């Protein structure tokens, strides 16, 4: 007796021996059919199961930086999985843009001062060139930086006048979200020492939004950024900095407080990513770190889309 035909759609789990195994009957993610309720919202073209087995996710780690089998570009993966479909059945890029960046930790490297100097200059240390095993375990792109935070209130109730500077090693995730739906529209991954403000001119702004206001903190306030936004037709809502060695004027303080109410929405995205997905870089190199951050951004957009669908259905 022939068994009834049915579709067995399951998640694929990749083992260390490059084999793939199925487990758990779940959503239709490996089928050519569309994925309800997403339909074509993400512009993701899934491959057939046989092709997925032959070209597993391990192919993402091939041929980058001249090291075989390690890393692969993923700069535009989240853009391919955008929420702007041809049928216009997904949320448009509504509202103003919110920009911010967060630090993403990576395993710390134990290097000598000479090795650090070579890495900062973009060179491979001489002792590493003939040691492929050691070179494959050294992250040459992550950088150290200082993370400033407010000091906690002491037992007597006083607050120290100086801030705390915490050394941090890893990468930085820069994102731009829309105001209404809070989807990640643009993103970029850099080392932790990269400046936040300079990334504003590197593709984080999107003129296809329905509004041209840009909300960001004081790290994005500079003459170059203000001239760039004015030339591109954007309206700057960036926080103003405190005058050097002078108290903050009252009107600027009130203005920054009003901007913070709107700008703080971008902080919820980072809180969701770090609490729900445990955003942490356990790979080596900027290429793999970009892939990890990009996948986290896609997962956030999917979860956010499902939340808005449930909210709209219950209304």
PDB file of N, CA and C in Angstrom, residues 218-300:
ATOM      1  N   UNK A 218      24.106  63.017  20.218  1.00  0.00           N
ATOM      2  CA  UNK A 218      25.166  63.995  19.966  1.00  0.00           C
ATOM      3  C   UNK A 218      26.357  63.407  19.220  1.00  0.00           C
ATOM      4  N   UNK A 219      26.490  62.071  19.195  1.00  0.00           N
ATOM      5  CA  UNK A 219      27.610  61.470  18.465  1.00  0.00           C
ATOM      6  C   UNK A 219      27.519  61.750  16.974  1.00  0.00           C
ATOM      7  N   UNK A 220      26.338  62.078  16.471  1.00  0.00           N
ATOM      8  CA  UNK A 220      26.145  62.336  15.044  1.00  0.00           C
ATOM      9  C   UNK A 220      26.127  63.831  14.725  1.00  0.00           C
ATOM     10  N   UNK A 221      26.364  64.672  15.730  1.00  0.00           N
ATOM     11  CA  UNK A 221      26.372  66.112  15.501  1.00  0.00           C
ATOM     12  C   UNK A 221      27.769  66.553  15.069  1.00  0.00           C
ATOM     13  N   UNK A 222      27.884  66.972  13.826  1.00  0.00           N
ATOM     14  CA  UNK A 222      29.131  67.518  13.299  1.00  0.00           C
ATOM     15  C   UNK A 222      28.792  68.399  12.107  1.00  0.00           C
ATOM     16  N   UNK A 223      29.729  69.259  11.752  1.00  0.00           N
ATOM     17  CA  UNK A 223      29.485  70.158  10.616  1.00  0.00           C
ATOM     18  C   UNK A 223      29.383  69.375   9.311  1.00  0.00           C
ATOM     19  N   UNK A 224      30.190  68.314   9.198  1.00  0.00           N
ATOM     20  CA  UNK A 224      30.143  67.510   7.975  1.00  0.00           C
ATOM     21  C   UNK A 224      28.789  66.815   7.833  1.00  0.00           C
ATOM     22  N   UNK A 225      28.256  66.295   8.919  1.00  0.00           N
ATOM     23  CA  UNK A 225      26.950  65.634   8.861  1.00  0.00           C
ATOM     24  C   UNK A 225      25.829  66.629   8.597  1.00  0.00           C
ATOM     25  N   UNK A 226      25.903  67.801   9.228  1.00  0.00           N
ATOM     26  CA  UNK A 226      24.862  68.801   9.000  1.00  0.00           C
ATOM     27  C   UNK A 226      24.863  69.274   7.547  1.00  0.00           C
ATOM     28  N   UNK A 227      26.048  69.483   6.983  1.00  0.00           N
ATOM     29  CA  UNK A 227      26.122  69.885   5.568  1.00  0.00           C
ATOM     30  C   UNK A 227      25.626  68.768   4.654  1.00  0.00           C
ATOM     31  N   UNK A 228      25.946  67.517   4.998  1.00  0.00           N
ATOM     32  CA  UNK A 228      25.512  66.388   4.182  1.00  0.00           C
ATOM     33  C   UNK A 228      23.989  66.268   4.193  1.00  0.00           C
ATOM     34  N   UNK A 229      23.367  66.375   5.368  1.00  0.00           N
ATOM     35  CA  UNK A 229      21.910  66.255   5.453  1.00  0.00           C
ATOM     36  C   UNK A 229      21.216  67.409   4.746  1.00  0.00           C
ATOM     37  N   UNK A 230      21.783  68.606   4.869  1.00  0.00           N
ATOM     38  CA  UNK A 230      21.176  69.753   4.175  1.00  0.00           C
ATOM     39  C   UNK A 230      21.286  69.597   2.665  1.00  0.00           C
ATOM     40  N   UNK A 231      22.404  69.071   2.190  1.00  0.00           N
ATOM     41  CA  UNK A 231      22.584  68.887   0.757  1.00  0.00           C
ATOM     42  C   UNK A 231      21.669  67.808   0.207  1.00  0.00           C
ATOM     43  N   UNK A 232      21.415  66.752   1.006  1.00  0.00           N
ATOM     44  CA  UNK A 232      20.564  65.650   0.576  1.00  0.00           C
ATOM     45  C   UNK A 232      19.082  65.906   0.828  1.00  0.00           C
ATOM     46  N   UNK A 233      18.755  67.018   1.460  1.00  0.00           N
ATOM     47  CA  UNK A 233      17.354  67.353   1.679  1.00  0.00           C
ATOM     48  C   UNK A 233      16.772  66.814   2.969  1.00  0.00           C
ATOM     49  N   UNK A 234      17.601  66.364   3.907  1.00  0.00           N
ATOM     50  CA  UNK A 234      17.115  65.855   5.183  1.00  0.00           C
ATOM     51  C   UNK A 234      16.987  66.995   6.197  1.00  0.00           C
ATOM     52  N   UNK A 235      16.129  66.776   7.182  1.00  0.00           N
ATOM     53  CA  UNK A 235      15.917  67.741   8.260  1.00  0.00           C
ATOM     54  C   UNK A 235      16.589  67.200   9.514  1.00  0.00           C
ATOM     55  N   UNK A 236      17.558  67.912  10.034  1.00  0.00           N
ATOM     56  CA  UNK A 236      18.340  67.444  11.178  1.00  0.00           C
ATOM     57  C   UNK A 236      17.583  67.651  12.481  1.00  0.00           C
ATOM     58  N   UNK A 237      17.382  66.557  13.208  1.00  0.00           N
ATOM     59  CA  UNK A 237      16.840  66.590  14.570  1.00  0.00           C
ATOM     60  C   UNK A 237      17.863  65.991  15.546  1.00  0.00           C
ATOM     61  N   UNK A 238      19.132  66.181  15.234  1.00  0.00           N
ATOM     62  CA  UNK A 238      20.212  65.606  16.038  1.00  0.00           C
ATOM     63  C   UNK A 238      20.390  66.436  17.302  1.00  0.00           C
ATOM     64  N   UNK A 239      20.673  65.765  18.405  1.00  0.00           N
ATOM     65  CA  UNK A 239      20.900  66.453  19.667  1.00  0.00           C
ATOM     66  C   UNK A 239      22.078  67.418  19.553  1.00  0.00           C
ATOM     67  N   UNK A 240      21.973  68.497  20.264  1.00  0.00           N
ATOM     68  CA  UNK A 240      23.064  69.477  20.307  1.00  0.00           C
ATOM     69  C   UNK A 240      23.986  69.179  21.490  1.00  0.00           C
ATOM     70  N   UNK A 241      25.264  69.445  21.265  1.00  0.00           N
ATOM     71  CA  UNK A 241      26.261  69.158  22.288  1.00  0.00           C
ATOM     72  C   UNK A 241      26.327  70.272  23.322  1.00  0.00           C
ATOM     73  N   UNK A 242      26.845  69.910  24.474  1.00  0.00           N
ATOM     74  CA  UNK A 242      27.051  70.892  25.547  1.00  0.00           C
ATOM     75  C   UNK A 242      28.266  71.754  25.202  1.00  0.00           C
ATOM     76  N   UNK A 243      28.189  73.073  25.385  1.00  0.00           N
ATOM     77  CA  UNK A 243      29.357  73.926  25.125  1.00  0.00           C
ATOM     78  C   UNK A 243      30.534  73.545  26.012  1.00  0.00           C
ATOM     79  N   UNK A 244      31.728  73.653  25.456  1.00  0.00           N
ATOM     80  CA  UNK A 244      32.922  73.248  26.185  1.00  0.00           C
ATOM     81  C   UNK A 244      33.173  74.161  27.385  1.00  0.00           C
ATOM     82  N   UNK A 245      33.307  73.516  28.554  1.00  0.00           N
ATOM     83  CA  UNK A 245      33.598  74.211  29.811  1.00  0.00           C
ATOM     84  C   UNK A 245      32.524  75.245  30.171  1.00  0.00           C
ATOM     85  N   UNK A 246      31.312  75.027  29.667  1.00  0.00           N
ATOM     86  CA  UNK A 246      30.207  75.922  29.989  1.00  0.00           C
ATOM     87  C   UNK A 246      28.984  75.094  30.323  1.00  0.00           C
ATOM     88  N   UNK A 247      28.093  75.607  31.156  1.00  0.00           N
ATOM     89  CA  UNK A 247      26.867  74.863  31.465  1.00  0.00           C
ATOM     90  C   UNK A 247      25.952  74.791  30.246  1.00  0.00           C
ATOM     91  N   UNK A 248      25.158  73.761  30.215  1.00  0.00           N
ATOM     92  CA  UNK A 248      24.212  73.589  29.105  1.00  0.00           C
ATOM     93  C   UNK A 248      23.133  74.668  29.164  1.00  0.00           C
ATOM     94  N   UNK A 249      22.945  75.441  28.100  1.00  0.00           N
ATOM     95  CA  UNK A 249      21.864  76.439  28.106  1.00  0.00           C
ATOM     96  C   UNK A 249      20.506  75.784  28.323  1.00  0.00           C
ATOM     97  N   UNK A 250      19.624  76.512  28.963  1.00  0.00           N
ATOM     98  CA  UNK A 250      18.336  75.963  29.338  1.00  0.00           C
ATOM     99  C   UNK A 250      17.500  75.582  28.116  1.00  0.00           C
ATOM    100  N   UNK A 251      17.520  76.391  27.084  1.00  0.00           N
ATOM    101  CA  UNK A 251      16.681  76.114  25.916  1.00  0.00           C
ATOM    102  C   UNK A 251      17.195  74.893  25.140  1.00  0.00           C
ATOM    103  N   UNK A 252      18.519  74.694  25.113  1.00  0.00           N
ATOM    104  CA  UNK A 252      19.073  73.507  24.452  1.00  0.00           C
ATOM    105  C   UNK A 252      18.767  72.256  25.260  1.00  0.00           C
ATOM    106  N   UNK A 253      18.794  72.397  26.577  1.00  0.00           N
ATOM    107  CA  UNK A 253      18.466  71.266  27.433  1.00  0.00           C
ATOM    108  C   UNK A 253      17.021  70.817  27.231  1.00  0.00           C
ATOM    109  N   UNK A 254      16.097  71.767  27.144  1.00  0.00           N
ATOM    110  CA  UNK A 254      14.695  71.424  26.891  1.00  0.00           C
ATOM    111  C   UNK A 254      14.513  70.828  25.498  1.00  0.00           C
ATOM    112  N   UNK A 255      15.254  71.359  24.530  1.00  0.00           N
ATOM    113  CA  UNK A 255      15.147  70.832  23.175  1.00  0.00           C
ATOM    114  C   UNK A 255      15.655  69.391  23.102  1.00  0.00           C
ATOM    115  N   UNK A 256      16.778  69.107  23.734  1.00  0.00           N
ATOM    116  CA  UNK A 256      17.309  67.741  23.720  1.00  0.00           C
ATOM    117  C   UNK A 256      16.389  66.777  24.463  1.00  0.00           C
ATOM    118  N   UNK A 257      15.761  67.247  25.529  1.00  0.00           N
ATOM    119  CA  UNK A 257      14.835  66.379  26.259  1.00  0.00           C
ATOM    120  C   UNK A 257      13.637  66.000  25.401  1.00  0.00           C
ATOM    121  N   UNK A 258      13.122  66.956  24.631  1.00  0.00           N
ATOM    122  CA  UNK A 258      12.006  66.643  23.730  1.00  0.00           C
ATOM    123  C   UNK A 258      12.408  65.696  22.614  1.00  0.00           C
ATOM    124  N   UNK A 259      13.630  65.834  22.115  1.00  0.00           N
ATOM    125  CA  UNK A 259      14.113  64.933  21.072  1.00  0.00           C
ATOM    126  C   UNK A 259      14.337  63.525  21.596  1.00  0.00           C
ATOM    127  N   UNK A 260      14.746  63.417  22.857  1.00  0.00           N
ATOM    128  CA  UNK A 260      15.026  62.104  23.435  1.00  0.00           C
ATOM    129  C   UNK A 260      13.775  61.239  23.509  1.00  0.00           C
ATOM    130  N   UNK A 261      12.621  61.853  23.677  1.00  0.00           N
ATOM    131  CA  UNK A 261      11.373  61.079  23.744  1.00  0.00           C
ATOM    132  C   UNK A 261      11.148  60.299  22.456  1.00  0.00           C
ATOM    133  N   UNK A 262      11.506  60.903  21.327  1.00  0.00           N
ATOM    134  CA  UNK A 262      11.328  60.247  20.032  1.00  0.00           C
ATOM    135  C   UNK A 262      12.540  59.386  19.681  1.00  0.00           C
ATOM    136  N   UNK A 263      13.737  59.910  19.909  1.00  0.00           N
ATOM    137  CA  UNK A 263      14.949  59.202  19.510  1.00  0.00           C
ATOM    138  C   UNK A 263      15.149  57.908  20.283  1.00  0.00           C
ATOM    139  N   UNK A 264      14.634  57.832  21.517  1.00  0.00           N
ATOM    140  CA  UNK A 264      14.886  56.666  22.366  1.00  0.00           C
ATOM    141  C   UNK A 264      14.247  55.386  21.827  1.00  0.00           C
ATOM    142  N   UNK A 265      13.393  55.479  20.819  1.00  0.00           N
ATOM    143  CA  UNK A 265      12.769  54.271  20.283  1.00  0.00           C
ATOM    144  C   UNK A 265      13.797  53.316  19.685  1.00  0.00           C
ATOM    145  N   UNK A 266      14.895  53.863  19.189  1.00  0.00           N
ATOM    146  CA  UNK A 266      15.903  52.992  18.587  1.00  0.00           C
ATOM    147  C   UNK A 266      16.600  52.139  19.642  1.00  0.00           C
ATOM    148  N   UNK A 267      16.610  52.594  20.883  1.00  0.00           N
ATOM    149  CA  UNK A 267      17.228  51.813  21.947  1.00  0.00           C
ATOM    150  C   UNK A 267      16.443  50.530  22.217  1.00  0.00           C
ATOM    151  N   UNK A 268      15.142  50.533  21.958  1.00  0.00           N
ATOM    152  CA  UNK A 268      14.339  49.337  22.168  1.00  0.00           C
ATOM    153  C   UNK A 268      14.749  48.216  21.216  1.00  0.00           C
ATOM    154  N   UNK A 269      15.227  48.584  20.031  1.00  0.00           N
ATOM    155  CA  UNK A 269      15.674  47.574  19.067  1.00  0.00           C
ATOM    156  C   UNK A 269      16.890  46.840  19.599  1.00  0.00           C
ATOM    157  N   UNK A 270      17.869  47.575  20.116  1.00  0.00           N
ATOM    158  CA  UNK A 270      19.067  46.946  20.655  1.00  0.00           C
ATOM    159  C   UNK A 270      18.740  46.108  21.891  1.00  0.00           C
ATOM    160  N   UNK A 271      17.829  46.605  22.720  1.00  0.00           N
ATOM    161  CA  UNK A 271      17.446  45.835  23.904  1.00  0.00           C
ATOM    162  C   UNK A 271      16.783  44.519  23.512  1.00  0.00           C
ATOM    163  N   UNK A 272      15.951  44.552  22.477  1.00  0.00           N
ATOM    164  CA  UNK A 272      15.299  43.328  22.020  1.00  0.00           C
ATOM    165  C   UNK A 272      16.316  42.349  21.446  1.00  0.00           C
ATOM    166  N   UNK A 273      17.267  42.842  20.660  1.00  0.00           N
ATOM    167  CA  UNK A 273      18.257  41.957  20.056  1.00  0.00           C
ATOM    168  C   UNK A 273      19.143  41.291  21.102  1.00  0.00           C
ATOM    169  N   UNK A 274      19.564  42.038  22.093  1.00  0.00           N
ATOM    170  CA  UNK A 274      20.493  41.479  23.072  1.00  0.00           C
ATOM    171  C   UNK A 274      19.794  40.600  24.101  1.00  0.00           C
ATOM    172  N   UNK A 275      18.521  40.854  24.346  1.00  0.00           N
ATOM    173  CA  UNK A 275      17.810  40.038  25.327  1.00  0.00           C
ATOM    174  C   UNK A 275      17.203  38.785  24.699  1.00  0.00           C
ATOM    175  N   UNK A 276      16.686  38.899  23.471  1.00  0.00           N
ATOM    176  CA  UNK A 276      15.999  37.776  22.844  1.00  0.00           C
ATOM    177  C   UNK A 276      16.940  36.887  22.039  1.00  0.00           C
ATOM    178  N   UNK A 277      17.848  37.495  21.279  1.00  0.00           N
ATOM    179  CA  UNK A 277      18.750  36.714  20.427  1.00  0.00           C
ATOM    180  C   UNK A 277      20.142  36.567  21.012  1.00  0.00           C
ATOM    181  N   UNK A 278      20.439  37.226  22.131  1.00  0.00           N
ATOM    182  CA  UNK A 278      21.757  37.105  22.735  1.00  0.00           C
ATOM    183  C   UNK A 278      22.861  37.513  21.777  1.00  0.00           C
ATOM    184  N   UNK A 279      22.792  38.730  21.281  1.00  0.00           N
ATOM    185  CA  UNK A 279      23.722  39.203  20.259  1.00  0.00           C
ATOM    186  C   UNK A 279      25.144  39.203  20.803  1.00  0.00           C
ATOM    187  N   UNK A 280      25.970  38.319  20.260  1.00  0.00           N
ATOM    188  CA  UNK A 280      27.365  38.189  20.668  1.00  0.00           C
ATOM    189  C   UNK A 280      28.134  37.583  19.495  1.00  0.00           C
ATOM    190  N   UNK A 281      29.322  38.130  19.218  1.00  0.00           N
ATOM    191  CA  UNK A 281      30.136  37.663  18.106  1.00  0.00           C
ATOM    192  C   UNK A 281      31.072  36.568  18.602  1.00  0.00           C
ATOM    193  N   UNK A 282      30.875  35.351  18.139  1.00  0.00           N
ATOM    194  CA  UNK A 282      31.747  34.234  18.496  1.00  0.00           C
ATOM    195  C   UNK A 282      32.581  33.766  17.296  1.00  0.00           C
ATOM    196  N   UNK A 283      32.607  34.558  16.244  1.00  0.00           N
ATOM    197  CA  UNK A 283      33.332  34.197  15.040  1.00  0.00           C
ATOM    198  C   UNK A 283      34.601  35.034  14.926  1.00  0.00           C
ATOM    199  N   UNK A 284      35.337  34.815  13.854  1.00  0.00           N
ATOM    200  CA  UNK A 284      36.602  35.501  13.618  1.00  0.00           C
ATOM    201  C   UNK A 284      36.489  36.293  12.329  1.00  0.00           C
ATOM    202  N   UNK A 285      36.782  37.581  12.394  1.00  0.00           N
ATOM    203  CA  UNK A 285      36.805  38.411  11.201  1.00  0.00           C
ATOM    204  C   UNK A 285      35.553  39.253  11.026  1.00  0.00           C
ATOM    205  N   UNK A 286      35.737  40.374  10.312  1.00  0.00           N
ATOM    206  CA  UNK A 286      34.638  41.311  10.090  1.00  0.00           C
ATOM    207  C   UNK A 286      33.581  40.716   9.182  1.00  0.00           C
ATOM    208  N   UNK A 287      33.958  39.792   8.280  1.00  0.00           N
ATOM    209  CA  UNK A 287      32.978  39.213   7.358  1.00  0.00           C
ATOM    210  C   UNK A 287      31.971  38.363   8.108  1.00  0.00           C
ATOM    211  N   UNK A 288      32.461  37.492   8.978  1.00  0.00           N
ATOM    212  CA  UNK A 288      31.548  36.667   9.767  1.00  0.00           C
ATOM    213  C   UNK A 288      30.764  37.509  10.759  1.00  0.00           C
ATOM    214  N   UNK A 289      31.402  38.537  11.321  1.00  0.00           N
ATOM    215  CA  UNK A 289      30.680  39.416  12.250  1.00  0.00           C
ATOM    216  C   UNK A 289      29.549  40.151  11.535  1.00  0.00           C
ATOM    217  N   UNK A 290      29.797  40.587  10.298  1.00  0.00           N
ATOM    218  CA  UNK A 290      28.750  41.231   9.511  1.00  0.00           C
ATOM    219  C   UNK A 290      27.596  40.275   9.248  1.00  0.00           C
ATOM    220  N   UNK A 291      27.923  39.010   8.956  1.00  0.00           N
ATOM    221  CA  UNK A 291      26.875  38.022   8.743  1.00  0.00           C
ATOM    222  C   UNK A 291      26.055  37.800  10.011  1.00  0.00           C
ATOM    223  N   UNK A 292      26.725  37.724  11.136  1.00  0.00           N
ATOM    224  CA  UNK A 292      26.025  37.499  12.424  1.00  0.00           C
ATOM    225  C   UNK A 292      25.110  38.674  12.748  1.00  0.00           C
ATOM    226  N   UNK A 293      25.596  39.882  12.583  1.00  0.00           N
ATOM    227  CA  UNK A 293      24.781  41.063  12.871  1.00  0.00           C
ATOM    228  C   UNK A 293      23.642  41.179  11.868  1.00  0.00           C
ATOM    229  N   UNK A 294      23.921  40.874  10.601  1.00  0.00           N
ATOM    230  CA  UNK A 294      22.868  40.940   9.590  1.00  0.00           C
ATOM    231  C   UNK A 294      21.749  39.948   9.846  1.00  0.00           C
ATOM    232  N   UNK A 295      22.100  38.723  10.239  1.00  0.00           N
ATOM    233  CA  UNK A 295      21.073  37.733  10.562  1.00  0.00           C
ATOM    234  C   UNK A 295      20.252  38.170  11.774  1.00  0.00           C
ATOM    235  N   UNK A 296      20.911  38.774  12.766  1.00  0.00           N
ATOM    236  CA  UNK A 296      20.175  39.268  13.934  1.00  0.00           C
ATOM    237  C   UNK A 296      19.192  40.364  13.533  1.00  0.00           C
ATOM    238  N   UNK A 297      19.576  41.213  12.586  1.00  0.00           N
ATOM    239  CA  UNK A 297      18.671  42.265  12.116  1.00  0.00           C
ATOM    240  C   UNK A 297      17.479  41.677  11.370  1.00  0.00           C
ATOM    241  N   UNK A 298      17.723  40.640  10.570  1.00  0.00           N
ATOM    242  CA  UNK A 298      16.623  40.003   9.846  1.00  0.00           C
ATOM    243  C   UNK A 298      15.658  39.341  10.825  1.00  0.00           C
ATOM    244  N   UNK A 299      16.196  38.655  11.834  1.00  0.00           N
ATOM    245  CA  UNK A 299      15.343  38.000  12.832  1.00  0.00           C
ATOM    246  C   UNK A 299      14.504  39.031  13.570  1.00  0.00           C
ATOM    247  N   UNK A 300      15.113  40.169  13.911  1.00  0.00           N
ATOM    248  CA  UNK A 300      14.338  41.210  14.593  1.00  0.00           C
ATOM    249  C   UNK A 300      13.194  41.701  13.714  1.00  0.00           C
TER     250      UNK A 300
END
